[in-house]
Coordinates of C-alpha atoms and ligand atoms in Angstrom, one line a residue:
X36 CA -49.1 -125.0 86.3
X37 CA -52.5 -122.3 85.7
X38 CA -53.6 -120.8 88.7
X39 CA -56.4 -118.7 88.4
X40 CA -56.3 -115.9 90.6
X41 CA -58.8 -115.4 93.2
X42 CA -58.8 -112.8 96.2
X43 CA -59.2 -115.3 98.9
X44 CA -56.8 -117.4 97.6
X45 CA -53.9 -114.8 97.7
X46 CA -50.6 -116.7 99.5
X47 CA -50.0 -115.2 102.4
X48 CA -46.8 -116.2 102.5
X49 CA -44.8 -113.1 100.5
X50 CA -44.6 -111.2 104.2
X51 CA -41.4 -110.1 105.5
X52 CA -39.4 -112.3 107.6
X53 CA -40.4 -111.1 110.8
X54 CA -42.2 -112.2 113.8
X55 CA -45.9 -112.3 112.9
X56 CA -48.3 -111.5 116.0
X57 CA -51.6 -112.2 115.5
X58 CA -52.7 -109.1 114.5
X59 CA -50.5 -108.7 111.8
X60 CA -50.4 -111.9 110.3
X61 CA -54.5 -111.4 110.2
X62 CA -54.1 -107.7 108.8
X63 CA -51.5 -108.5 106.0
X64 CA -52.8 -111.8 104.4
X65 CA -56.2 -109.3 104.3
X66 CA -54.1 -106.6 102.8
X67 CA -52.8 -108.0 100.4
X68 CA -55.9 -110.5 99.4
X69 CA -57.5 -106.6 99.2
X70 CA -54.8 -105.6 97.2
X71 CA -54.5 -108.5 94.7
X72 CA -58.3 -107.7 94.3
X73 CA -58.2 -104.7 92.8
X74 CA -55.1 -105.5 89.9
X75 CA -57.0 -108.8 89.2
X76 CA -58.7 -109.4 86.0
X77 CA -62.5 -110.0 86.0
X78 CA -62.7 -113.7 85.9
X79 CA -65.6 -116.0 86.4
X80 CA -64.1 -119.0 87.7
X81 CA -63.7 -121.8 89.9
X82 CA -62.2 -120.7 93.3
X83 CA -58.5 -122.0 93.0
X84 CA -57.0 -124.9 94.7
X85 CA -55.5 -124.6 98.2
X86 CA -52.2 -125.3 97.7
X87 CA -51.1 -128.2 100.5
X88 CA -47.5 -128.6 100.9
X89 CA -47.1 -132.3 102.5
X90 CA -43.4 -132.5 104.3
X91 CA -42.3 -135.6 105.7
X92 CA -40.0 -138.1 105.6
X93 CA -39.8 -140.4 102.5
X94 CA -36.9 -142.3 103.1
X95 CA -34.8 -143.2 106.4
X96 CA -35.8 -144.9 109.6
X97 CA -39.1 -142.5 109.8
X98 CA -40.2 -143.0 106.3
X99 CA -42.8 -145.2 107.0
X100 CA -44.5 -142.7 109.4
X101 CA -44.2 -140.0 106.6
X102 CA -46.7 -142.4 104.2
X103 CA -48.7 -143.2 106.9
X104 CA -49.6 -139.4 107.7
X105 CA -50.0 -139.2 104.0
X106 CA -52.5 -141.8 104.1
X107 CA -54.5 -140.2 106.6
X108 CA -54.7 -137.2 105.0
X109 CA -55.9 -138.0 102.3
X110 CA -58.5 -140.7 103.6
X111 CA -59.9 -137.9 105.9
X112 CA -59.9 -135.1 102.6
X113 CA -61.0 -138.1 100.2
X114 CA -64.2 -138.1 102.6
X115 CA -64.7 -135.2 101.7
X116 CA -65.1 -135.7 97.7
X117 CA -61.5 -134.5 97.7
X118 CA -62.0 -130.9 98.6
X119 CA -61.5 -128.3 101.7
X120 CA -64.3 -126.4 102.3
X121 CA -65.3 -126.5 98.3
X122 CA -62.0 -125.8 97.4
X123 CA -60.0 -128.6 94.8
X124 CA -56.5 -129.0 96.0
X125 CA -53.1 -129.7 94.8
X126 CA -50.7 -131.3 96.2
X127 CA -47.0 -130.4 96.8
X128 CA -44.4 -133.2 98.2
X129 CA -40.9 -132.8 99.9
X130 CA -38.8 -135.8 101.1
X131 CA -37.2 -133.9 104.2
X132 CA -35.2 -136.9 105.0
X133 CA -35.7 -136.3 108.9
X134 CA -32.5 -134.3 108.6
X135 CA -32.6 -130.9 110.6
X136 CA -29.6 -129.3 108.3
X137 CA -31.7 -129.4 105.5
X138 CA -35.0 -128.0 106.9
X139 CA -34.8 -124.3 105.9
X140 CA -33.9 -125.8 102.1
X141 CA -37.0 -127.8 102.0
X142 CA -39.1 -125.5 103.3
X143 CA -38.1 -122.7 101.5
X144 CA -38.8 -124.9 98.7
X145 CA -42.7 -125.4 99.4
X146 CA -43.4 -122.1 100.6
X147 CA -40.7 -119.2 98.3
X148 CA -41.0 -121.6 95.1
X149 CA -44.2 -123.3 95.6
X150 CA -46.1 -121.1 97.2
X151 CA -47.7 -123.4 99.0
X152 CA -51.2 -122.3 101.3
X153 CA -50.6 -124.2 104.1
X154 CA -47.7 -126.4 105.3
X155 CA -48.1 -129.8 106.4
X156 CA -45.1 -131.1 108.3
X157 CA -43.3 -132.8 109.9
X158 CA -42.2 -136.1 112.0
X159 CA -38.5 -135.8 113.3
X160 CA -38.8 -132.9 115.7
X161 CA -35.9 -131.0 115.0
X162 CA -36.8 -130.7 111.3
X163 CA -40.6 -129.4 112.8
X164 CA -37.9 -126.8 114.5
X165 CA -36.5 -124.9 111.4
X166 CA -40.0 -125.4 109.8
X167 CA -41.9 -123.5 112.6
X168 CA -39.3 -120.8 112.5
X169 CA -39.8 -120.0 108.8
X170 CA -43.4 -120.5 109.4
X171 CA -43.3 -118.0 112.3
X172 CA -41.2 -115.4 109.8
X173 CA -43.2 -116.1 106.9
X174 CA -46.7 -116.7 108.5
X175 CA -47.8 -119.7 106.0
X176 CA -49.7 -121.9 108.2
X177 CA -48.4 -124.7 109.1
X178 CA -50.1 -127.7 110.2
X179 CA -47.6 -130.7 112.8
X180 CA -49.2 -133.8 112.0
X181 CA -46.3 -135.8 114.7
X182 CA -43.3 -133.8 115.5
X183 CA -43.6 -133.4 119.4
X184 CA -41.0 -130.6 120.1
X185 CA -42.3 -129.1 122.8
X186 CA -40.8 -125.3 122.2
X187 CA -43.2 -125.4 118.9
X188 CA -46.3 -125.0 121.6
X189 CA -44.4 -123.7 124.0
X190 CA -41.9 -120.4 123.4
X191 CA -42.2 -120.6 119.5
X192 CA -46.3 -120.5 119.9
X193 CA -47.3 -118.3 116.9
X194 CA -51.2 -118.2 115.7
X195 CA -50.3 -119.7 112.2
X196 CA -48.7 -122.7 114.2
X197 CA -51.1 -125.8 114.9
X198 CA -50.3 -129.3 116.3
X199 CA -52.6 -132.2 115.7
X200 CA -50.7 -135.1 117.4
X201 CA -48.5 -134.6 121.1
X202 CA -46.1 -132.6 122.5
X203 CA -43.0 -135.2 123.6
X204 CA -43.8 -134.1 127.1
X205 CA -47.3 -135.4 127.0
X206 CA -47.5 -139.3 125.8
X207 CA -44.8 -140.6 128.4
X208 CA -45.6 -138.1 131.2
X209 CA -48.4 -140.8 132.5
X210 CA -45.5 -143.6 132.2
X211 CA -44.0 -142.6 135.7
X212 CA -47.2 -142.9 137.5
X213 CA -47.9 -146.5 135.8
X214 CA -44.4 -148.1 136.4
X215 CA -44.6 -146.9 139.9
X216 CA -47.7 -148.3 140.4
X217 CA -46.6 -151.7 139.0
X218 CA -44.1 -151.5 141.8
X219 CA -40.5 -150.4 139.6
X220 CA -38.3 -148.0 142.3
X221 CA -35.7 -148.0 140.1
X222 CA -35.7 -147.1 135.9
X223 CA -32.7 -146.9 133.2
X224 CA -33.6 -144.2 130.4
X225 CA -32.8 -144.6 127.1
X226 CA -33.4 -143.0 123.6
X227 CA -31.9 -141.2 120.7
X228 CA -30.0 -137.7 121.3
X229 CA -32.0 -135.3 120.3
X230 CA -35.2 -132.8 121.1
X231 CA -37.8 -135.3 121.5
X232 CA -35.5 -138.3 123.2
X233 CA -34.5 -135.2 125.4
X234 CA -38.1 -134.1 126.1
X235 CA -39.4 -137.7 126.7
X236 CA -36.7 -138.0 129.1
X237 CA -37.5 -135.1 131.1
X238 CA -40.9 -135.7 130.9
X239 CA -40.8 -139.5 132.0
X240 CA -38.3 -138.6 135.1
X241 CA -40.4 -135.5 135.9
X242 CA -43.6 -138.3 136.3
X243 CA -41.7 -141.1 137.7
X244 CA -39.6 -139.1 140.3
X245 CA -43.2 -137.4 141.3
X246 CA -44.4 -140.8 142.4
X247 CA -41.1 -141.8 144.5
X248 CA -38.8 -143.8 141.6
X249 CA -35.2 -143.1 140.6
X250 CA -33.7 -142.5 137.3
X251 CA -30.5 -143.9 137.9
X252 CA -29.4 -143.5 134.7
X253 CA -29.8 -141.7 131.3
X254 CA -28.4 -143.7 127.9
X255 CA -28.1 -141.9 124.8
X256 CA -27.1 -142.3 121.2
X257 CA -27.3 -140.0 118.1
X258 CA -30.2 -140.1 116.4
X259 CA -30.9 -142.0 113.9
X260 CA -28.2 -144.5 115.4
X261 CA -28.9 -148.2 116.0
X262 CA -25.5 -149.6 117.5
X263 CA -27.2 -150.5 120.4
X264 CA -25.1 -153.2 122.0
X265 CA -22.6 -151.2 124.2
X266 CA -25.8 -149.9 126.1
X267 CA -27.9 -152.7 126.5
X268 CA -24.8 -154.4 128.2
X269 CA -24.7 -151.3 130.6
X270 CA -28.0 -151.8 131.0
X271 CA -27.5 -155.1 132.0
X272 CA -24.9 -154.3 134.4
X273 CA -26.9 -151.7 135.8
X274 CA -29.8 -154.6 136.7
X275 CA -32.4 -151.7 137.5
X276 CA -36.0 -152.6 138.1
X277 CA -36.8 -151.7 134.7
X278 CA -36.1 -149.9 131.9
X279 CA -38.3 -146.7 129.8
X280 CA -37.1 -145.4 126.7
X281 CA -38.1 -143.6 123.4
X282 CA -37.8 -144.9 119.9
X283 CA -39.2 -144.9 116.7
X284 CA -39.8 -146.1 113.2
X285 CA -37.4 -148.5 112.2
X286 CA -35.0 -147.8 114.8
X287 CA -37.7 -148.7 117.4
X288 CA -38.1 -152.4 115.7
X289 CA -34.2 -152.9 115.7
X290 CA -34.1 -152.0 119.4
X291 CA -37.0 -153.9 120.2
X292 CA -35.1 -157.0 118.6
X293 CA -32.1 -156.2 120.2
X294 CA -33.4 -155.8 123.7
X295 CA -34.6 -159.6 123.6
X296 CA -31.0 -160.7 121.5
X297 CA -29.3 -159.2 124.5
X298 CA -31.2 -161.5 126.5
X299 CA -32.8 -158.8 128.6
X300 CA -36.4 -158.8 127.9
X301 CA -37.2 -161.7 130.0
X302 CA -35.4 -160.2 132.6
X303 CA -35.8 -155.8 132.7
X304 CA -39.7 -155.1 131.6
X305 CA -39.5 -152.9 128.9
X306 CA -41.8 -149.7 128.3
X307 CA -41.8 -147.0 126.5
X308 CA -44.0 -144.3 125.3
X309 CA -45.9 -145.9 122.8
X310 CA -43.9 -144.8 119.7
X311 CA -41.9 -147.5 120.2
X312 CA -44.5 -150.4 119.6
X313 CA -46.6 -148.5 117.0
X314 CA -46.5 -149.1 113.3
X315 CA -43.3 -152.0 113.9
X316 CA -45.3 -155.1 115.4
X317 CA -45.5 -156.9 111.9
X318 CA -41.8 -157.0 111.8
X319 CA -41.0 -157.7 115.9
X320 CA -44.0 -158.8 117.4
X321 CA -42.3 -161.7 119.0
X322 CA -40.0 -159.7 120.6
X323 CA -42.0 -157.2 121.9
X324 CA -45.1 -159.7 123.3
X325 CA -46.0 -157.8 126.6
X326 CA -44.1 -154.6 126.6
X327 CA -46.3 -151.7 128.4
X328 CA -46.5 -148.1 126.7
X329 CA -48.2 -145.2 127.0
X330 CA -50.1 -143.2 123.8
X331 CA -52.8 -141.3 122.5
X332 CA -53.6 -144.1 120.1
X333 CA -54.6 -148.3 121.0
X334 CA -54.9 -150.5 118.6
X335 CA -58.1 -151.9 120.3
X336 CA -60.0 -148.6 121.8
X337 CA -63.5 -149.6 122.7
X338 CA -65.3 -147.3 119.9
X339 CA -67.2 -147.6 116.6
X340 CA -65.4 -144.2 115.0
X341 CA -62.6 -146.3 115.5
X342 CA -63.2 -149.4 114.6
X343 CA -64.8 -147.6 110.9
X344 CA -62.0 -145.9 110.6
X345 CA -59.3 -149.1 111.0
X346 CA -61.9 -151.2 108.3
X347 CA -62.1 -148.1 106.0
X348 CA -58.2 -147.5 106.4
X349 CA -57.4 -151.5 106.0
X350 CA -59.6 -151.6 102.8
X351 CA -57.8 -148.6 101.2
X352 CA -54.2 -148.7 101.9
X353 CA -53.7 -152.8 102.5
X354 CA -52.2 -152.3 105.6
X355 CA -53.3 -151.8 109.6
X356 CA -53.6 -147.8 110.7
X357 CA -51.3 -146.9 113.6
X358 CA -50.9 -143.5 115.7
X359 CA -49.1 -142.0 112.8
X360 CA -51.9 -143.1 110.1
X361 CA -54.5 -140.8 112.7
X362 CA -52.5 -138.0 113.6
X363 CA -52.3 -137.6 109.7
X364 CA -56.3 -138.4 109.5
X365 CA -57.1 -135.5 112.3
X366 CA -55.3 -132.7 110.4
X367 CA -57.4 -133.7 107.0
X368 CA -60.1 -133.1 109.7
X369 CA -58.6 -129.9 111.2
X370 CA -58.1 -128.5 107.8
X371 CA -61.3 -130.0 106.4
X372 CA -63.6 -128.6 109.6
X373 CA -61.7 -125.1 109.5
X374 CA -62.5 -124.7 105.3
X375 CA -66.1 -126.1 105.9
X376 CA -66.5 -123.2 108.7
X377 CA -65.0 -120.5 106.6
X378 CA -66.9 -121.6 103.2
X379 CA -63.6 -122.0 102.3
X380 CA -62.9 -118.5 102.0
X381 CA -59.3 -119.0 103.2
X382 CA -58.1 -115.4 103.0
X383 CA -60.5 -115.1 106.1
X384 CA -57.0 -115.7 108.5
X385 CA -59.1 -114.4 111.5
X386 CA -61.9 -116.7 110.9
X387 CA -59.9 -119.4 109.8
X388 CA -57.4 -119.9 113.1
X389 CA -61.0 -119.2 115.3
X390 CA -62.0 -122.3 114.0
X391 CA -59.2 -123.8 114.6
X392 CA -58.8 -123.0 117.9
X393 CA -62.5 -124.2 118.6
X394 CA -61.9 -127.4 116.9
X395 CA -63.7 -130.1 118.1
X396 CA -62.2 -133.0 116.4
X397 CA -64.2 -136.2 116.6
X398 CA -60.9 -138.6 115.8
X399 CA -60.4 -142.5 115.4
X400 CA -58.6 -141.8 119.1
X401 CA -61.0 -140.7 121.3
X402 CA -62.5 -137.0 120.7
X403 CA -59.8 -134.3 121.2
X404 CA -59.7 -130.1 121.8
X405 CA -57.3 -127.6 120.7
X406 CA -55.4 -126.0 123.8
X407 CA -55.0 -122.5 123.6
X408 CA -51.0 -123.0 123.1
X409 CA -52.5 -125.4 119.6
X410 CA -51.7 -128.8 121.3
X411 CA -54.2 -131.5 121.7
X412 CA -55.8 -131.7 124.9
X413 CA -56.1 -135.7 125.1
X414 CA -56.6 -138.7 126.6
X415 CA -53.4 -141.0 127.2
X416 CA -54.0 -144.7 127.5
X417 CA -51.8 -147.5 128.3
X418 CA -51.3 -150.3 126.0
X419 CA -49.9 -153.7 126.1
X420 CA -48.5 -155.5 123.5
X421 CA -50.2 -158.6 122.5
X422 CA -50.2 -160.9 119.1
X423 CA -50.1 -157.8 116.7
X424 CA -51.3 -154.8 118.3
X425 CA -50.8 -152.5 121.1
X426 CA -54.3 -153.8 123.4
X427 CA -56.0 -150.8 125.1
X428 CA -55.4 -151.9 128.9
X429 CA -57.0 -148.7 130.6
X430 CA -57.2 -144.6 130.3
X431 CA -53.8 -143.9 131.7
X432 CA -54.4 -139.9 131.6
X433 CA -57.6 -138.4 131.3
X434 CA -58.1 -135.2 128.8
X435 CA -53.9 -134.2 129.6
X436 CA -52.9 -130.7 128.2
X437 CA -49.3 -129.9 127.8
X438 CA -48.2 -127.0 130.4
X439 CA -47.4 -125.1 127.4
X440 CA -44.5 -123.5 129.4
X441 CA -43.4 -120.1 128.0
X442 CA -46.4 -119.7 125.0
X443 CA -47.1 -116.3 124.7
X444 CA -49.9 -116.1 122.0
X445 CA -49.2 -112.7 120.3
Ligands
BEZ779 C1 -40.2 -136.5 117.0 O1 -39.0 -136.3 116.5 O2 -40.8 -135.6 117.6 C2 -40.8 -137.8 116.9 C3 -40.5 -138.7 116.0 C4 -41.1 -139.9 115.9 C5 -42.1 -140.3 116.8 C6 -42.5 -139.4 117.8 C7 -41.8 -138.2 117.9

């Protein structure tokens, strides 16, 4: 592949693996754009493509989330004539199978053999995990278009770190307050074993408990898991008043279906954060008719952006956006509006996370800010499931920030 060299367009990726504060990862990707400058031939030419290494899941019960992030970034660049901030790009692809062993393999891939400008990445959150680390060592920017683990914007906070979607402590912290409200005292948890069933489990008890109800008890399985019958029979036994829990992808549509097989779902209301229902009502919609969840993302939100976006998205892909296919469309935006800021003069690291941070992004979701730990500060609506689609029932949570416990920007 021909790469024309250009200053600004020096990786900045070739640093040692160290913590990068914020100072140095601004001073070194300067240094060495300076010092690529001066060995580089004169060359009238077209500024050279940003490199955009996309990693997400291709296959397993999360591979449909991967193309739908895929799809959003590129409808949100594609707006754009195809370009960041004037610059062409090229595209670099890693099926990371949502499997957290093989995380510092595939990225290593897109950023040591690649050379990839900017990371885009991931869904499963413990994969996100080993990617922010050799982000943080390497100081590639890397761009979370889903993964919610909440040490990425919390402890692991890093300026070359941003998060376009949630952190798993934020979607289901409103859930609490709802189910409470709709009279539940008593709630069975259930979800995969791992960081972000974990978080959301924290995180729901942590807003139920707050408004008088009981987790009395927590379910777990290993993600990505499905046996789900021993549990759903405990859960049965258990008769609480309901019953919260967080799935996704696939695994989310085999639970839903399995919750009604089990003869439950007339019985213990189901909810969720809203993971659960999105992007899997094609394939389970009669099972899931009614179930309540909470998200940054209705099928139904009261707003033209929206409403442009889900006819432009239809017409182009042949198939109905979902949380995943926006999450993906805001970080073509965050990308897009940095570039256009910079004059897509990407060497400019400084000027390049300042526009980040001061991001404005006017999404399909409702308008959104960057928090100063790189987490969207959103709104949280709940959403009931009716026909096809999760319906916008009311703002559950307005403009919620994740605490961003322990981020110390450096
Ligand atoms: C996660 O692993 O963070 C995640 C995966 C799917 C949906 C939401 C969160």
């Amino acid at each position: 592949m021909s790469h024309t060299l250009n200053p600004s367009d020096t990786p900045i990726n070739l640093t040692p693996a160290a913590p990068v504060s914020r100072r140095r990862f601004i001073t070194l990707s300067g240094g060495v754009a300076a010092g690529a400058a001066l060995s580089a031939p004169f060359v009238q030419a077209q500024p050279a493509k940003i490199k955009v290494g996309m990693m997400l899941p291709a296959t397993g019960t999360f591979a449909s989330l991967g193309t739908a992030i895929t799809n959003g970034f590129r409808m949100a660049v594609g707006e754009r004539g195809g370009k960041l901030g004037s610059r062409e790009i090229e595209y670099f692809a890693v099926d990371d199978e949502s499997n957290p062993a093989k995380a510092p393999e595939n990225t290593n891939r897109l950023v040591q053999r690649d050379k990839v400008d900017v990371l885009v990445g991931t869904v499963h959150s413990g994969v996100a995990l080993g990617m922010a680390k050799i982000a943080k060592e390497t100081g590639t920017l890397l761009l979370i278009p889903n993964a919610g683990a909440d040490d990425i914007t919390g402890p692991m906070c890093s300026p070359n770190i941003f998060r376009t979607s949630f952190s798993n402590w934020q979607p289901i912290h409103p859930l609490g307050k709802v189910m409470a409200e709709r009279g539940h005292k008593t709630a069975v948890w259930i979800s995969w074993k791992y960081a972000a069933g974990d978080e959301s489990a924290r995180s729901f008890k942590e807003g139920f408990e707050k408004t008088g109800g009981k987790v009395v008890k927590e379910l777990g399985l290993p993600f990505p898991n499905v046996e789900f019958q021993a549990l759903l029979a405990e859960i049965a036994a258990i008769k609480p008043d309901a019953v919260a829990c967080f799935f996704a992808g696939a695994g989310a549509a085999k639970f839903i279906s399995d919750y009604a097989a089990a003869g439950l779902k007339d019985k213990i209301p189901l909810y969720g954060s809203g993971f659960l229902t999105d992007g899997v009502l094609q394939a389970v919609q009669a099972q899931a008719q009614g179930v309540m969840t909470t998200l940054h993302y209705a099928d139904s939100l009261p707003s033209k952006r929206d409403q442009e976006f889900r006819l432009n998205y239809a017409k182009q892909f042949k198939m109905q956006p979902d949380v995943y296919a926006v999450q993906g469309y805001d970080t073509g935006l965050l990308l897009a509006q940095a570039m256009e800021s910079v004059k897509g003069d990407f060497g400019n690291k400084a000027a390049l996370i300042k526009a980040m941070e001061g991001v404005k992004i006017d999404s399909p979701r409702g308008a959104w800010t960057m928090s100063k730990e790189h987490n969207p500060t959103q709104d949280i609506y709940l959403r009931k499931v009716e026909g096809e689609q999760n319906k916008f029932v009311s703002v559950a949570w307005k403009a919620l920030a994740d605490p961003g416990r322990g981020c110390r920007m450096a």
